[in-house]
Amino acid sequence: MKQLSDDLLIEAYEKALDLQLNDDFILLIEKEMTRRSLLKQPQQQYISYTQ
């Protein structure tokens, strides 16, 4: 993920949403976008797992 440019990451995120890809994959992209301050309002809800 860190090797992708911001533009490619945003494009991958939009395409993943359009194609309704796996929620875990979308969550992974959202977390990286949030880390880069590229995402203000996630489309998916973060799922917290307790172990």
mmCIF file with all atom_site columns, C-alpha atoms in Angstrom:
data_model
loop_
_atom_site.group_PDB
_atom_site.id
_atom_site.type_symbol
_atom_site.label_atom_id
_atom_site.label_alt_id
_atom_site.label_comp_id
_atom_site.label_asym_id
_atom_site.label_entity_id
_atom_site.label_seq_id
_atom_site.pdbx_PDB_ins_code
_atom_site.Cartn_x
_atom_site.Cartn_y
_atom_site.Cartn_z
_atom_site.occupancy
_atom_site.B_iso_or_equiv
_atom_site.pdbx_formal_charge
_atom_site.auth_seq_id
_atom_site.auth_comp_id
_atom_site.auth_asym_id
_atom_site.auth_atom_id
_atom_site.pdbx_PDB_model_num
ATOM 1  C CA . MET A 1 1  ? 0.000   0.000   0.000  1.00 0.00 ? 1  MET A CA 1
ATOM 2  C CA . LYS A 1 2  ? 2.765   2.426   0.870  1.00 0.00 ? 2  LYS A CA 1
ATOM 3  C CA . GLN A 1 3  ? 4.167   2.148   -2.660 1.00 0.00 ? 3  GLN A CA 1
ATOM 4  C CA . LEU A 1 4  ? 0.959   3.433   -4.266 1.00 0.00 ? 4  LEU A CA 1
ATOM 5  C CA . SER A 1 5  ? 0.706   7.122   -5.008 1.00 0.00 ? 5  SER A CA 1
ATOM 6  C CA . ASP A 1 6  ? -2.152  9.013   -3.392 1.00 0.00 ? 6  ASP A CA 1
ATOM 7  C CA . ASP A 1 7  ? -3.920  9.269   -6.750 1.00 0.00 ? 7  ASP A CA 1
ATOM 8  C CA . LEU A 1 8  ? -3.680  5.530   -7.410 1.00 0.00 ? 8  LEU A CA 1
ATOM 9  C CA . LEU A 1 9  ? -4.873  4.734   -3.900 1.00 0.00 ? 9  LEU A CA 1
ATOM 10 C CA . ILE A 1 10 ? -7.934  6.958   -4.341 1.00 0.00 ? 10 ILE A CA 1
ATOM 11 C CA . GLU A 1 11 ? -8.620  5.409   -7.747 1.00 0.00 ? 11 GLU A CA 1
ATOM 12 C CA . ALA A 1 12 ? -8.335  1.890   -6.299 1.00 0.00 ? 12 ALA A CA 1
ATOM 13 C CA . TYR A 1 13 ? -10.703 2.835   -3.481 1.00 0.00 ? 13 TYR A CA 1
ATOM 14 C CA . GLU A 1 14 ? -13.328 4.260   -5.826 1.00 0.00 ? 14 GLU A CA 1
ATOM 15 C CA . LYS A 1 15 ? -13.074 1.215   -8.105 1.00 0.00 ? 15 LYS A CA 1
ATOM 16 C CA . ALA A 1 16 ? -13.332 -1.178  -5.142 1.00 0.00 ? 16 ALA A CA 1
ATOM 17 C CA . LEU A 1 17 ? -16.528 0.566   -4.037 1.00 0.00 ? 17 LEU A CA 1
ATOM 18 C CA . ASP A 1 18 ? -17.957 0.523   -7.568 1.00 0.00 ? 18 ASP A CA 1
ATOM 19 C CA . LEU A 1 19 ? -17.228 -3.189  -7.929 1.00 0.00 ? 19 LEU A CA 1
ATOM 20 C CA . GLN A 1 20 ? -18.477 -3.913  -4.400 1.00 0.00 ? 20 GLN A CA 1
ATOM 21 C CA . LEU A 1 21 ? -15.297 -5.788  -3.555 1.00 0.00 ? 21 LEU A CA 1
ATOM 22 C CA . ASN A 1 22 ? -14.688 -7.564  -0.268 1.00 0.00 ? 22 ASN A CA 1
ATOM 23 C CA . ASP A 1 23 ? -15.375 -5.373  2.779  1.00 0.00 ? 23 ASP A CA 1
ATOM 24 C CA . ASP A 1 24 ? -12.029 -6.315  4.334  1.00 0.00 ? 24 ASP A CA 1
ATOM 25 C CA . PHE A 1 25 ? -10.194 -5.097  1.235  1.00 0.00 ? 25 PHE A CA 1
ATOM 26 C CA . ILE A 1 26 ? -12.104 -1.813  1.245  1.00 0.00 ? 26 ILE A CA 1
ATOM 27 C CA . LEU A 1 27 ? -11.403 -1.421  4.954  1.00 0.00 ? 27 LEU A CA 1
ATOM 28 C CA . LEU A 1 28 ? -7.693  -1.920  4.315  1.00 0.00 ? 28 LEU A CA 1
ATOM 29 C CA . ILE A 1 29 ? -7.735  0.835   1.696  1.00 0.00 ? 29 ILE A CA 1
ATOM 30 C CA . GLU A 1 30 ? -9.762  3.123   3.990  1.00 0.00 ? 30 GLU A CA 1
ATOM 31 C CA . LYS A 1 31 ? -7.274  2.675   6.817  1.00 0.00 ? 31 LYS A CA 1
ATOM 32 C CA . GLU A 1 32 ? -4.373  3.590   4.534  1.00 0.00 ? 32 GLU A CA 1
ATOM 33 C CA . MET A 1 33 ? -6.269  6.589   3.173  1.00 0.00 ? 33 MET A CA 1
ATOM 34 C CA . THR A 1 34 ? -7.061  7.722   6.712  1.00 0.00 ? 34 THR A CA 1
ATOM 35 C CA . ARG A 1 35 ? -3.382  7.318   7.649  1.00 0.00 ? 35 ARG A CA 1
ATOM 36 C CA . ARG A 1 36 ? -2.502  9.591   4.727  1.00 0.00 ? 36 ARG A CA 1
ATOM 37 C CA . SER A 1 37 ? -5.299  12.036  5.607  1.00 0.00 ? 37 SER A CA 1
ATOM 38 C CA . LEU A 1 38 ? -6.999  11.372  2.270  1.00 0.00 ? 38 LEU A CA 1
ATOM 39 C CA . LEU A 1 39 ? -10.297 10.149  3.663  1.00 0.00 ? 39 LEU A CA 1
ATOM 40 C CA . LYS A 1 40 ? -12.559 12.238  5.837  1.00 0.00 ? 40 LYS A CA 1
ATOM 41 C CA . GLN A 1 41 ? -15.709 10.094  5.846  1.00 0.00 ? 41 GLN A CA 1
ATOM 42 C CA . PRO A 1 42 ? -15.245 6.343   5.312  1.00 0.00 ? 42 PRO A CA 1
ATOM 43 C CA . GLN A 1 43 ? -17.897 4.582   3.236  1.00 0.00 ? 43 GLN A CA 1
ATOM 44 C CA . GLN A 1 44 ? -17.551 1.403   5.271  1.00 0.00 ? 44 GLN A CA 1
ATOM 45 C CA . GLN A 1 45 ? -17.904 1.132   9.017  1.00 0.00 ? 45 GLN A CA 1
ATOM 46 C CA . TYR A 1 46 ? -14.743 0.096   10.793 1.00 0.00 ? 46 TYR A CA 1
ATOM 47 C CA . ILE A 1 47 ? -15.170 -3.297  12.362 1.00 0.00 ? 47 ILE A CA 1
ATOM 48 C CA . SER A 1 48 ? -13.435 -3.763  15.661 1.00 0.00 ? 48 SER A CA 1
ATOM 49 C CA . TYR A 1 49 ? -12.479 -7.268  16.543 1.00 0.00 ? 49 TYR A CA 1
ATOM 50 C CA . THR A 1 50 ? -11.927 -8.226  20.138 1.00 0.00 ? 50 THR A CA 1
ATOM 51 C CA . GLN A 1 51 ? -9.646  -11.094 20.917 1.00 0.00 ? 51 GLN A CA 1
#
